[in-house]
PDB file of N, CA and C in Angstrom:
ATOM      1  N   MET A   1       0.838  -1.240  -0.005  1.00  0.00           N
ATOM      2  CA  MET A   1       0.027  -0.067   0.039  1.00  0.00           C
ATOM      3  C   MET A   1       0.904   1.281  -0.021  1.00  0.00           C
ATOM      4  N   ILE A   2       0.516   2.285  -0.624  1.00  0.00           N
ATOM      5  CA  ILE A   2       1.292   3.498  -0.941  1.00  0.00           C
ATOM      6  C   ILE A   2       0.927   4.377   0.298  1.00  0.00           C
ATOM      7  N   ASP A   3       1.931   4.926   0.990  1.00  0.00           N
ATOM      8  CA  ASP A   3       1.792   5.867   2.067  1.00  0.00           C
ATOM      9  C   ASP A   3       1.370   7.218   1.461  1.00  0.00           C
ATOM     10  N   THR A   4       0.168   7.557   1.530  1.00  0.00           N
ATOM     11  CA  THR A   4      -0.443   8.881   1.074  1.00  0.00           C
ATOM     12  C   THR A   4       0.144  10.152   1.621  1.00  0.00           C
ATOM     13  N   ALA A   5       0.633   9.899   3.004  1.00  0.00           N
ATOM     14  CA  ALA A   5       1.083  11.167   3.697  1.00  0.00           C
ATOM     15  C   ALA A   5       2.451  11.808   2.987  1.00  0.00           C
ATOM     16  N   ILE A   6       3.091  11.048   2.102  1.00  0.00           N
ATOM     17  CA  ILE A   6       4.270  11.622   1.476  1.00  0.00           C
ATOM     18  C   ILE A   6       3.951  12.092   0.020  1.00  0.00           C
ATOM     19  N   ILE A   7       2.762  11.825  -0.369  1.00  0.00           N
ATOM     20  CA  ILE A   7       2.320  12.474  -1.687  1.00  0.00           C
ATOM     21  C   ILE A   7       1.629  13.740  -1.524  1.00  0.00           C
ATOM     22  N   PRO A   8       2.369  14.732  -2.160  1.00  0.00           N
ATOM     23  CA  PRO A   8       1.583  16.147  -2.010  1.00  0.00           C
ATOM     24  C   PRO A   8       0.209  16.202  -2.675  1.00  0.00           C
ATOM     25  N   ARG A   9      -0.709  16.963  -2.234  1.00  0.00           N
ATOM     26  CA  ARG A   9      -2.080  17.099  -2.804  1.00  0.00           C
ATOM     27  C   ARG A   9      -1.898  17.831  -4.090  1.00  0.00           C
ATOM     28  N   ARG A  10      -2.896  17.426  -4.938  1.00  0.00           N
ATOM     29  CA  ARG A  10      -2.891  18.145  -6.246  1.00  0.00           C
ATOM     30  C   ARG A  10      -3.524  19.634  -6.042  1.00  0.00           C
ATOM     31  N   PRO A  11      -2.943  20.618  -6.800  1.00  0.00           N
ATOM     32  CA  PRO A  11      -3.635  22.018  -6.518  1.00  0.00           C
ATOM     33  C   PRO A  11      -4.954  21.931  -7.211  1.00  0.00           C
ATOM     34  N   ASP A  12      -5.833  22.874  -6.585  1.00  0.00           N
ATOM     35  CA  ASP A  12      -7.208  22.841  -7.211  1.00  0.00           C
ATOM     36  C   ASP A  12      -7.071  23.723  -8.508  1.00  0.00           C
ATOM     37  N   ALA A  13      -8.209  24.039  -9.069  1.00  0.00           N
ATOM     38  CA  ALA A  13      -8.338  24.777 -10.379  1.00  0.00           C
ATOM     39  C   ALA A  13      -7.727  26.255 -10.254  1.00  0.00           C
ATOM     40  N   ALA A  14      -7.693  26.692  -9.092  1.00  0.00           N
ATOM     41  CA  ALA A  14      -7.204  28.156  -8.989  1.00  0.00           C
ATOM     42  C   ALA A  14      -5.679  28.097  -8.712  1.00  0.00           C
ATOM     43  N   GLY A  15      -5.086  26.950  -8.586  1.00  0.00           N
ATOM     44  CA  GLY A  15      -3.735  26.818  -8.441  1.00  0.00           C
ATOM     45  C   GLY A  15      -3.215  26.952  -6.974  1.00  0.00           C
ATOM     46  N   GLN A  16      -4.360  26.976  -6.120  1.00  0.00           N
ATOM     47  CA  GLN A  16      -3.904  26.962  -4.686  1.00  0.00           C
ATOM     48  C   GLN A  16      -3.908  25.496  -4.096  1.00  0.00           C
ATOM     49  N   ARG A  17      -3.341  25.392  -2.975  1.00  0.00           N
ATOM     50  CA  ARG A  17      -3.122  24.052  -2.519  1.00  0.00           C
ATOM     51  C   ARG A  17      -4.385  23.763  -1.745  1.00  0.00           C
ATOM     52  N   GLU A  18      -4.977  22.564  -1.789  1.00  0.00           N
ATOM     53  CA  GLU A  18      -6.157  22.286  -1.008  1.00  0.00           C
ATOM     54  C   GLU A  18      -5.864  22.458   0.501  1.00  0.00           C
ATOM     55  N   THR A  19      -6.917  22.784   1.252  1.00  0.00           N
ATOM     56  CA  THR A  19      -6.815  22.857   2.621  1.00  0.00           C
ATOM     57  C   THR A  19      -7.784  22.020   3.306  1.00  0.00           C
ATOM     58  N   ARG A  20      -7.406  21.150   4.221  1.00  0.00           N
ATOM     59  CA  ARG A  20      -8.246  20.343   4.860  1.00  0.00           C
ATOM     60  C   ARG A  20      -9.121  20.998   5.806  1.00  0.00           C
ATOM     61  N   ARG A  21     -10.265  20.917   5.795  1.00  0.00           N
ATOM     62  CA  ARG A  21     -11.246  21.705   6.720  1.00  0.00           C
ATOM     63  C   ARG A  21     -11.358  20.715   7.969  1.00  0.00           C
ATOM     64  N   ARG A  22     -11.465  21.376   9.262  1.00  0.00           N
ATOM     65  CA  ARG A  22     -11.697  20.593  10.310  1.00  0.00           C
ATOM     66  C   ARG A  22     -12.934  19.677  10.266  1.00  0.00           C
ATOM     67  N   GLU A  23     -12.854  18.527  10.852  1.00  0.00           N
ATOM     68  CA  GLU A  23     -13.880  17.534  10.782  1.00  0.00           C
ATOM     69  C   GLU A  23     -15.225  18.163  11.240  1.00  0.00           C
ATOM     70  N   ASP A  24     -15.111  18.928  12.322  1.00  0.00           N
ATOM     71  CA  ASP A  24     -16.445  19.376  12.882  1.00  0.00           C
ATOM     72  C   ASP A  24     -16.766  20.792  12.255  1.00  0.00           C
ATOM     73  N   ALA A  25     -16.027  21.253  11.314  1.00  0.00           N
ATOM     74  CA  ALA A  25     -16.485  22.611  10.762  1.00  0.00           C
ATOM     75  C   ALA A  25     -17.613  22.465   9.758  1.00  0.00           C
ATOM     76  N   ALA A  26     -18.632  23.287   9.881  1.00  0.00           N
ATOM     77  CA  ALA A  26     -19.916  23.068   9.015  1.00  0.00           C
ATOM     78  C   ALA A  26     -19.505  23.508   7.729  1.00  0.00           C
ATOM     79  N   PRO A  27     -20.113  22.802   6.672  1.00  0.00           N
ATOM     80  CA  PRO A  27     -19.895  23.117   5.284  1.00  0.00           C
ATOM     81  C   PRO A  27     -20.403  24.437   4.880  1.00  0.00           C
ATOM     82  N   ARG A  28     -19.979  25.195   3.986  1.00  0.00           N
ATOM     83  CA  ARG A  28     -20.358  26.548   3.666  1.00  0.00           C
ATOM     84  C   ARG A  28     -21.849  26.603   3.237  1.00  0.00           C
ATOM     85  N   HIS A  29     -22.371  25.479   2.727  1.00  0.00           N
ATOM     86  CA  HIS A  29     -23.684  25.522   2.051  1.00  0.00           C
ATOM     87  C   HIS A  29     -24.716  25.115   3.159  1.00  0.00           C
ATOM     88  N   ALA A  30     -24.297  24.753   4.345  1.00  0.00           N
ATOM     89  CA  ALA A  30     -25.269  24.286   5.273  1.00  0.00           C
ATOM     90  C   ALA A  30     -25.921  25.527   5.969  1.00  0.00           C
ATOM     91  N   ALA A  31     -27.364  25.295   6.059  1.00  0.00           N
ATOM     92  CA  ALA A  31     -27.988  26.342   6.699  1.00  0.00           C
ATOM     93  C   ALA A  31     -27.825  26.244   8.410  1.00  0.00           C
ATOM     94  N   PRO A  32     -27.939  27.285   8.974  1.00  0.00           N
ATOM     95  CA  PRO A  32     -27.883  27.079  10.667  1.00  0.00           C
ATOM     96  C   PRO A  32     -28.901  26.149  10.995  1.00  0.00           C
ATOM     97  N   ALA A  33     -28.506  25.388  12.130  1.00  0.00           N
ATOM     98  CA  ALA A  33     -29.454  24.400  12.577  1.00  0.00           C
ATOM     99  C   ALA A  33     -30.640  25.107  13.052  1.00  0.00           C
ATOM    100  N   PRO A  34     -31.882  24.518  13.049  1.00  0.00           N
ATOM    101  CA  PRO A  34     -33.081  25.122  13.642  1.00  0.00           C
ATOM    102  C   PRO A  34     -33.147  24.860  15.106  1.00  0.00           C
ATOM    103  N   ALA A  35     -33.627  25.787  15.786  1.00  0.00           N
ATOM    104  CA  ALA A  35     -33.779  25.568  17.242  1.00  0.00           C
ATOM    105  C   ALA A  35     -34.711  24.534  17.607  1.00  0.00           C
ATOM    106  N   ALA A  36     -34.308  23.694  18.494  1.00  0.00           N
ATOM    107  CA  ALA A  36     -35.048  22.574  18.889  1.00  0.00           C
ATOM    108  C   ALA A  36     -36.295  22.889  19.506  1.00  0.00           C
ATOM    109  N   LEU A  37     -37.526  22.203  19.116  1.00  0.00           N
ATOM    110  CA  LEU A  37     -38.807  22.407  19.691  1.00  0.00           C
ATOM    111  C   LEU A  37     -38.954  21.569  20.982  1.00  0.00           C
ATOM    112  N   THR A  38     -39.813  22.113  21.881  1.00  0.00           N
ATOM    113  CA  THR A  38     -40.248  21.248  22.882  1.00  0.00           C
ATOM    114  C   THR A  38     -41.363  20.424  22.370  1.00  0.00           C
ATOM    115  N   ALA A  39     -41.774  19.384  23.072  1.00  0.00           N
ATOM    116  CA  ALA A  39     -42.895  18.468  22.741  1.00  0.00           C
ATOM    117  C   ALA A  39     -44.256  19.315  22.516  1.00  0.00           C
ATOM    118  N   GLU A  40     -44.304  20.308  23.472  1.00  0.00           N
ATOM    119  CA  GLU A  40     -45.616  21.041  23.370  1.00  0.00           C
ATOM    120  C   GLU A  40     -45.652  21.879  22.157  1.00  0.00           C
ATOM    121  N   GLU A  41     -44.521  22.606  21.845  1.00  0.00           N
ATOM    122  CA  GLU A  41     -44.377  23.415  20.637  1.00  0.00           C
ATOM    123  C   GLU A  41     -44.702  22.642  19.521  1.00  0.00           C
ATOM    124  N   PHE A  42     -43.982  21.330  19.406  1.00  0.00           N
ATOM    125  CA  PHE A  42     -44.152  20.452  18.191  1.00  0.00           C
ATOM    126  C   PHE A  42     -45.651  20.103  17.906  1.00  0.00           C
ATOM    127  N   TRP A  43     -46.267  19.542  18.967  1.00  0.00           N
ATOM    128  CA  TRP A  43     -47.720  19.230  18.803  1.00  0.00           C
ATOM    129  C   TRP A  43     -48.621  20.304  18.506  1.00  0.00           C
ATOM    130  N   ALA A  44     -48.198  21.523  19.038  1.00  0.00           N
ATOM    131  CA  ALA A  44     -49.018  22.851  18.664  1.00  0.00           C
ATOM    132  C   ALA A  44     -48.967  23.175  17.225  1.00  0.00           C
ATOM    133  N   ARG A  45     -47.785  22.948  16.666  1.00  0.00           N
ATOM    134  CA  ARG A  45     -47.538  23.178  15.233  1.00  0.00           C
ATOM    135  C   ARG A  45     -48.252  22.093  14.393  1.00  0.00           C
ATOM    136  N   ILE A  46     -48.305  20.837  15.027  1.00  0.00           N
ATOM    137  CA  ILE A  46     -49.029  19.810  14.165  1.00  0.00           C
ATOM    138  C   ILE A  46     -50.435  20.148  14.177  1.00  0.00           C
ATOM    139  N   ASP A  47     -50.857  20.502  15.451  1.00  0.00           N
ATOM    140  CA  ASP A  47     -52.480  20.668  15.427  1.00  0.00           C
ATOM    141  C   ASP A  47     -52.856  21.913  14.681  1.00  0.00           C
ATOM    142  N   ALA A  48     -51.960  23.115  14.444  1.00  0.00           N
ATOM    143  CA  ALA A  48     -52.338  24.188  13.850  1.00  0.00           C
ATOM    144  C   ALA A  48     -52.135  24.049  12.332  1.00  0.00           C
ATOM    145  N   ALA A  49     -51.508  22.981  11.889  1.00  0.00           N
ATOM    146  CA  ALA A  49     -51.286  22.966  10.537  1.00  0.00           C
ATOM    147  C   ALA A  49     -52.509  22.545   9.749  1.00  0.00           C
ATOM    148  N   PRO A  50     -52.663  23.165   8.573  1.00  0.00           N
ATOM    149  CA  PRO A  50     -53.883  22.760   7.783  1.00  0.00           C
ATOM    150  C   PRO A  50     -54.080  21.346   7.449  1.00  0.00           C
ATOM    151  N   ARG A  51     -55.348  20.799   7.284  1.00  0.00           N
ATOM    152  CA  ARG A  51     -55.329  19.323   7.070  1.00  0.00           C
ATOM    153  C   ARG A  51     -55.987  19.258   5.688  1.00  0.00           C
TER     154      ARG A  51
END
């Protein structure tokens, strides 16, 4: 098996080197996480929704 740590990364289309984002970093296209609803708020929204 080839040790990939010694192989340099290929530059991207702009000629810049790729940078590795942190594992826990949110992707740029991700929307902010919605606020968590309590059970009462959840069922109130379900009951208020048109049927």
